[in-house]
Amino acid sequence: MQKQQINWLTFEQLSDSLVHSPKKVLISFYTDWCVYCHKMHREVFTNPEVVRRVNAAYYAVKFDAESTDAIHFDGQLFLNRRATKRRKGFHDIALLLGSRNGQFNVPVTLLLDPDFRMIHRSFQYLDSKKLLELL
């Protein structure tokens, strides 16, 4: 039997999906070096009940906050303007959506309504029980 997984989308896929069939959105910002991000993706986002609830009621986006990819979303272009040869820097879309008091600290989990208005922002590790409460 194949293990169920969250149907992760890109921001571009999310933009198209929201136009055709509005639904709530879950966004997970992570980095390669974030231990708690990896723990969430390994333990929480594979929990069968979390997978079931997210896939049923949300579009889900998992995004590396240090990505250097150009993102076209909602008619705008987002870049990682902070990346240098020595340092990756955080992507503009991560900073726009996931900053708190001018700071960006991963993991960041966002829950938004179908009109992309913030329902909840979390700036810490969420275990399965806590995430299920928020969903």
Short mmCIF file of C-alpha atoms in Angstrom, two decimals:
data_model
loop_
_atom_site.label_atom_id
_atom_site.label_comp_id
_atom_site.label_asym_id
_atom_site.label_seq_id
_atom_site.Cartn_x
_atom_site.Cartn_y
_atom_site.Cartn_z
CA MET A 1 0.00 0.00 0.00
CA GLN A 2 1.35 3.41 -0.97
CA LYS A 3 1.72 5.98 1.79
CA GLN A 4 -0.54 9.01 1.41
CA GLN A 5 1.20 12.33 0.83
CA ILE A 6 0.26 15.97 0.87
CA ASN A 7 -0.35 17.26 -2.65
CA TRP A 8 2.28 20.01 -2.58
CA LEU A 9 1.97 22.74 -5.23
CA THR A 10 4.29 25.45 -6.50
CA PHE A 11 3.26 29.10 -6.13
CA GLU A 12 2.50 29.17 -9.86
CA GLN A 13 0.20 26.13 -9.54
CA LEU A 14 -1.41 27.73 -6.49
CA SER A 15 -2.16 30.90 -8.43
CA ASP A 16 -3.92 28.91 -11.17
CA SER A 17 -5.78 26.71 -8.67
CA LEU A 18 -7.11 29.65 -6.65
CA VAL A 19 -8.55 31.20 -9.82
CA HIS A 20 -10.34 28.02 -10.90
CA SER A 21 -11.41 26.61 -7.53
CA PRO A 22 -10.92 28.77 -4.43
CA LYS A 23 -9.85 26.91 -1.29
CA LYS A 24 -7.89 27.64 1.89
CA VAL A 25 -4.08 27.63 1.62
CA LEU A 26 -1.32 26.16 3.78
CA ILE A 27 2.22 27.40 3.13
CA SER A 28 5.29 25.86 4.71
CA PHE A 29 8.51 27.89 4.44
CA TYR A 30 11.66 25.92 5.24
CA THR A 31 15.42 25.94 4.65
CA ASP A 32 17.88 23.10 4.07
CA TRP A 33 19.66 23.82 7.38
CA CYS A 34 16.54 24.02 9.59
CA VAL A 35 16.32 20.90 11.78
CA TYR A 36 12.75 21.63 12.90
CA CYS A 37 11.64 22.18 9.29
CA HIS A 38 12.92 18.74 8.36
CA LYS A 39 11.27 17.25 11.44
CA MET A 40 7.91 18.79 10.46
CA HIS A 41 8.18 17.48 6.90
CA ARG A 42 9.28 14.05 8.10
CA GLU A 43 6.91 13.57 11.06
CA VAL A 44 4.00 16.03 10.84
CA PHE A 45 3.34 16.38 7.11
CA THR A 46 3.35 12.57 6.79
CA ASN A 47 0.85 12.00 9.61
CA PRO A 48 -2.15 10.31 7.91
CA GLU A 49 -4.73 12.59 9.58
CA VAL A 50 -2.73 15.74 8.71
CA VAL A 51 -2.38 14.52 5.11
CA ARG A 52 -6.10 13.77 4.89
CA ARG A 53 -7.21 17.14 6.31
CA VAL A 54 -4.74 19.22 4.31
CA ASN A 55 -5.55 17.50 1.02
CA ALA A 56 -9.31 17.74 1.66
CA ALA A 57 -9.53 21.41 2.63
CA TYR A 58 -6.34 23.19 1.54
CA TYR A 59 -3.97 23.88 -1.29
CA ALA A 60 -0.51 23.28 0.15
CA VAL A 61 2.77 24.94 -0.86
CA LYS A 62 6.17 23.86 0.51
CA PHE A 63 8.83 26.42 -0.37
CA ASP A 64 12.55 26.71 0.37
CA ALA A 65 12.85 30.24 1.78
CA GLU A 66 16.38 30.48 0.33
CA SER A 67 15.39 29.46 -3.19
CA THR A 68 16.82 31.55 -6.01
CA ASP A 69 13.97 30.66 -8.38
CA ALA A 70 11.90 33.45 -9.90
CA ILE A 71 8.29 33.06 -8.76
CA HIS A 72 5.35 34.39 -10.77
CA PHE A 73 2.41 34.71 -8.41
CA ASP A 74 -0.75 36.80 -8.51
CA GLY A 75 0.51 38.77 -11.50
CA GLN A 76 3.81 39.69 -9.80
CA LEU A 77 7.40 38.53 -10.08
CA PHE A 78 9.17 37.60 -6.84
CA LEU A 79 12.94 37.05 -6.66
CA ASN A 80 15.62 36.32 -4.10
CA ARG A 81 17.28 39.73 -4.17
CA ARG A 82 19.41 38.95 -1.10
CA ALA A 83 21.28 35.97 -2.56
CA THR A 84 25.02 36.45 -3.05
CA LYS A 85 27.87 34.12 -3.95
CA ARG A 86 28.58 33.60 -0.25
CA ARG A 87 25.10 33.64 1.23
CA LYS A 88 21.76 32.37 0.02
CA GLY A 89 19.53 35.03 1.61
CA PHE A 90 15.77 34.79 1.96
CA HIS A 91 13.42 34.96 -1.02
CA ASP A 92 11.17 38.03 -1.39
CA ILE A 93 7.96 35.96 -1.27
CA ALA A 94 9.08 34.29 1.97
CA LEU A 95 9.91 37.66 3.53
CA LEU A 96 6.64 39.20 2.35
CA LEU A 97 4.43 36.44 3.73
CA GLY A 98 6.47 35.02 6.59
CA SER A 99 8.22 37.89 8.37
CA ARG A 100 7.34 38.98 11.88
CA ASN A 101 8.57 42.30 13.27
CA GLY A 102 11.04 42.56 10.38
CA GLN A 103 12.52 39.13 11.17
CA PHE A 104 12.25 35.86 9.26
CA ASN A 105 12.80 32.65 11.23
CA VAL A 106 11.95 29.17 9.99
CA PRO A 107 9.92 27.07 10.18
CA VAL A 108 7.03 29.30 9.14
CA THR A 109 3.59 27.80 8.60
CA LEU A 110 0.82 29.97 7.18
CA LEU A 111 -2.90 29.27 6.93
CA LEU A 112 -4.82 31.56 4.59
CA ASP A 113 -8.44 31.81 3.52
CA PRO A 114 -9.45 31.40 -0.17
CA ASP A 115 -9.00 35.17 -0.69
CA PHE A 116 -5.40 34.84 0.58
CA ARG A 117 -6.12 36.62 3.87
CA MET A 118 -4.16 35.39 6.87
CA ILE A 119 -5.97 33.01 9.22
CA HIS A 120 -2.93 31.98 11.25
CA ARG A 121 0.86 32.35 11.16
CA SER A 122 3.17 30.10 13.13
CA PHE A 123 6.89 30.74 13.56
CA GLN A 124 7.83 27.51 15.29
CA TYR A 125 7.75 23.76 15.08
CA LEU A 126 4.17 22.46 15.14
CA ASP A 127 3.61 18.85 16.11
CA SER A 128 0.76 16.91 14.50
CA LYS A 129 -1.66 17.59 17.36
CA LYS A 130 -1.09 21.36 17.27
CA LEU A 131 -1.34 21.55 13.47
CA LEU A 132 -4.55 19.50 13.49
CA GLU A 133 -6.02 21.94 16.04
CA LEU A 134 -5.21 24.84 13.69
CA LEU A 135 -6.60 23.06 10.62
#
